[in-house]
Coordinates of C-alpha atoms in Angstrom, one line a residue:
M353 CA 21.9 -30.9 -19.5
T354 CA 18.9 -30.3 -17.1
V355 CA 21.1 -30.2 -14.1
D356 CA 23.2 -27.9 -15.8
K357 CA 20.1 -25.5 -16.6
V358 CA 19.2 -25.7 -12.3
H359 CA 22.9 -24.5 -11.5
V360 CA 22.6 -21.9 -14.2
L361 CA 19.1 -20.4 -12.6
R362 CA 20.8 -20.5 -9.5
A363 CA 23.5 -18.9 -9.9
L364 CA 21.9 -16.3 -12.0
A365 CA 19.7 -15.8 -9.1
V366 CA 22.9 -15.4 -6.6
L367 CA 24.3 -12.6 -9.0
E368 CA 21.1 -10.6 -9.2
L369 CA 21.2 -10.5 -5.3
E370 CA 24.5 -9.2 -5.2
L371 CA 24.5 -7.0 -8.2
D372 CA 21.4 -5.3 -6.2
Q373 CA 23.3 -5.1 -3.3
L374 CA 26.6 -3.9 -5.2
V375 CA 24.5 -1.1 -7.1
A376 CA 23.1 0.2 -3.7
H377 CA 26.4 0.4 -2.0
K378 CA 27.7 2.0 -4.8
V379 CA 25.3 4.9 -5.3
A380 CA 25.3 5.6 -1.9
A381 CA 28.8 5.8 -1.9
A382 CA 28.5 8.2 -5.3
K383 CA 25.9 10.4 -3.4
K384 CA 28.3 10.9 0.0
A385 CA 30.9 11.7 -2.5
G386 CA 28.7 14.7 -3.7
L387 CA 26.9 13.4 -7.0
S388 CA 23.8 14.9 -7.6
W389 CA 20.5 12.9 -8.6
D390 CA 20.9 14.1 -12.0
E391 CA 24.1 12.9 -12.2
I392 CA 23.4 9.5 -11.0
A393 CA 20.4 9.5 -12.9
Q394 CA 21.9 10.2 -16.3
A395 CA 24.9 7.2 -15.2
S396 CA 22.2 4.7 -14.7
G397 CA 20.1 5.6 -17.6
V398 CA 16.9 6.2 -16.3
S399 CA 14.8 9.3 -15.1
R400 CA 15.7 11.4 -11.6
P401 CA 12.3 10.8 -10.1
S402 CA 13.2 7.0 -10.6
V403 CA 16.4 7.4 -9.1
W404 CA 15.5 9.3 -6.3
R405 CA 12.6 7.0 -5.2
R406 CA 14.4 3.9 -5.9
W407 CA 17.7 4.9 -3.5
K408 CA 17.0 8.1 -1.8
D409 CA 16.2 5.9 1.2
G410 CA 19.3 3.8 1.0
V411 CA 22.0 6.7 0.9
D412 CA 22.6 5.8 4.6
D413 CA 21.6 2.2 5.0
P414 CA 22.4 0.7 1.6
R415 CA 20.4 -2.1 0.4
P416 CA 18.9 -3.6 -2.3
T417 CA 15.6 -2.1 -3.9
R418 CA 14.3 -4.8 -6.3
P419 CA 11.5 -7.1 -4.3
A420 CA 13.2 -9.8 -2.3
R421 CA 13.1 -13.1 -3.0
R422 CA 10.8 -15.2 -0.6
D423 CA 14.1 -17.9 -0.2
A424 CA 16.9 -15.4 -0.4
S425 CA 18.4 -16.7 2.8
R426 CA 18.6 -20.3 0.7
L427 CA 20.4 -18.9 -2.4
L428 CA 23.8 -20.4 -1.7
L429 CA 26.0 -21.4 -4.4
T430 CA 27.9 -25.3 -3.7
G431 CA 29.9 -27.5 -6.0
A432 CA 29.1 -27.2 -9.8
A433 CA 26.7 -23.9 -9.0
A434 CA 29.7 -22.0 -7.8
A435 CA 31.7 -23.1 -10.8
V436 CA 28.8 -21.8 -13.3
V437 CA 29.3 -18.2 -11.7
H438 CA 32.4 -17.5 -13.1
R439 CA 31.5 -18.8 -16.6
L440 CA 28.4 -16.4 -16.3
T441 CA 30.5 -13.6 -15.0
D442 CA 32.2 -13.8 -18.2
E443 CA 29.7 -14.2 -20.0
L444 CA 27.9 -11.1 -18.8
A445 CA 31.2 -9.1 -18.9
T446 CA 31.3 -10.1 -22.8
R447 CA 28.2 -8.8 -23.4
A448 CA 28.2 -5.4 -21.2
V449 CA 31.7 -4.6 -23.2
G450 CA 30.3 -5.3 -26.5
R451 CA 26.7 -3.9 -25.6
K452 CA 25.7 -0.9 -28.7
D453 CA 23.2 1.8 -28.4
D454 CA 20.7 1.2 -31.4
H455 CA 19.3 4.8 -30.4
P456 CA 22.3 7.0 -30.2
W457 CA 20.6 9.9 -31.8
S458 CA 17.5 10.0 -29.8
G459 CA 19.4 9.3 -26.9
A460 CA 21.3 12.4 -27.4
V461 CA 18.6 14.7 -28.1
R462 CA 16.8 14.1 -25.2
V463 CA 19.6 14.4 -23.3
A464 CA 19.9 17.8 -25.0
L465 CA 16.3 19.0 -24.2
N466 CA 16.3 18.0 -20.9
R467 CA 19.4 20.0 -20.0
L468 CA 17.8 23.0 -22.1
S469 CA 14.3 22.3 -19.7
K470 CA 12.4 22.1 -23.2
T471 CA 9.2 19.7 -23.1
Y472 CA 8.2 17.4 -25.9
E473 CA 6.2 14.7 -27.1
V474 CA 7.9 11.8 -28.8
T475 CA 6.8 9.7 -32.0
Q476 CA 8.3 6.2 -33.3
R477 CA 8.0 6.6 -37.0
G478 CA 9.6 3.4 -37.6
A479 CA 12.2 1.0 -36.5
R480 CA 15.1 3.5 -36.9
E481 CA 13.1 6.8 -37.2
I482 CA 12.1 8.9 -34.1
E483 CA 10.4 12.3 -33.7
F484 CA 10.4 15.0 -31.4
R485 CA 7.8 17.7 -31.3
L486 CA 8.8 20.8 -29.3
H487 CA 6.3 22.4 -27.0
G488 CA 5.8 26.2 -27.2
T489 CA 7.8 26.3 -30.8
R490 CA 7.3 25.1 -33.9
I491 CA 10.4 23.1 -33.8
Q492 CA 10.0 19.3 -35.0
V493 CA 13.3 17.0 -34.9
T494 CA 13.6 13.7 -36.8
C495 CA 16.1 11.3 -35.6
L496 CA 17.3 8.6 -38.2
E497 CA 19.5 6.3 -36.2
P498 CA 22.8 4.2 -37.5
G499 CA 21.9 1.4 -39.9
S500 CA 23.3 -0.8 -42.4
D501 CA 23.0 2.5 -45.3
G502 CA 24.8 5.0 -43.1
P503 CA 25.4 6.1 -39.5
G504 CA 22.1 8.3 -39.4
G505 CA 21.4 11.7 -37.8
L506 CA 19.1 14.3 -37.3
S507 CA 17.1 16.8 -38.8
V508 CA 15.4 20.1 -37.6
L509 CA 11.8 21.5 -39.4
I510 CA 10.7 24.8 -38.3
A511 CA 7.3 25.4 -39.7
P512 CA 6.3 29.0 -40.8
R513 CA 4.7 31.1 -38.6
P514 CA 0.7 30.9 -38.9
E515 CA 0.0 34.1 -40.4
L516 CA 2.6 33.3 -42.7
T517 CA 1.3 30.0 -43.8
L518 CA -2.4 31.4 -44.5
S519 CA -1.0 34.4 -46.5
G520 CA 1.0 31.6 -48.6
K521 CA 4.1 33.6 -47.8
G522 CA 5.7 31.3 -45.3
T523 CA 8.2 28.9 -46.0
V524 CA 9.6 26.0 -43.8
R525 CA 13.1 25.8 -42.6
T526 CA 15.3 23.0 -42.4
A527 CA 18.7 22.1 -40.7
G528 CA 20.7 19.0 -40.3
L529 CA 23.3 17.4 -38.4
T530 CA 24.9 13.8 -39.3
S531 CA 28.1 12.3 -38.6
D532 CA 30.7 10.8 -40.9
V533 CA 31.2 7.7 -38.7
L534 CA 29.0 5.0 -36.8
I535 CA 28.3 6.5 -33.6
P536 CA 28.2 3.6 -31.0
V537 CA 26.6 5.3 -28.1
A538 CA 25.3 8.4 -27.2
G539 CA 28.2 9.9 -25.2
E540 CA 29.2 13.4 -23.9
E541 CA 30.7 14.6 -27.7
L542 CA 27.6 13.7 -29.5
I543 CA 25.5 15.4 -26.6
D544 CA 27.3 18.4 -26.7
S545 CA 27.2 18.8 -30.6
V546 CA 23.4 18.0 -30.5
L547 CA 23.1 20.3 -27.7
T548 CA 25.0 23.0 -29.3
F549 CA 23.0 22.1 -32.6
L550 CA 19.2 22.3 -31.0
R551 CA 20.2 25.6 -29.0
Q552 CA 20.8 27.3 -32.3
Q553 CA 17.7 26.3 -33.9
I554 CA 15.4 27.3 -30.6
E555 CA 16.9 30.5 -30.9
A556 CA 16.6 31.2 -34.6
D557 CA 12.9 29.8 -34.0
A558 CA 12.5 32.7 -31.1
E559 CA 13.6 35.2 -33.3
S560 CA 11.5 34.5 -36.1
A561 CA 8.9 34.6 -34.0

């Protein structure tokens, strides 16, 4: 059992090295094919500045960006350790294909607000509830992520203007967006729906200002 664990760790280390090299080559190829850093960032799930810092110098010379291992040149696979690679690759593929997004609604909201060039503050209210407060507006967006009791959704609260609040005439306006089906990931269809919905709320807030 101990020997097998050593083989597993060695195989994982080599897989990580090869994956880093493969990612570097694919990013370089994508950039040369005309993809923008924004598109690469969105596909990678990290911010544009992070993507740019990590891979900008490797477009003409693709290379891994993870800190080098001290004995990387000696990480070769032979015998039993080589056989473990196939087992781990199958396990990784199964995990990747079966991966679920625990926060599709807030993920879609983040992308939508970034596309709308809106700045915001984020507060985690619980395991499934995330709140966005949009700067320069009276809008608060609350996301309820999918759970055992339903597919979740988002709600928007627009506070009344301060002068109306003081006079007692102001009322809070609310709107919501939900789904009848469980959403596994914040794909383009969900992002487009959230983007349209939030744009309407932002325009409504501006008109009532």
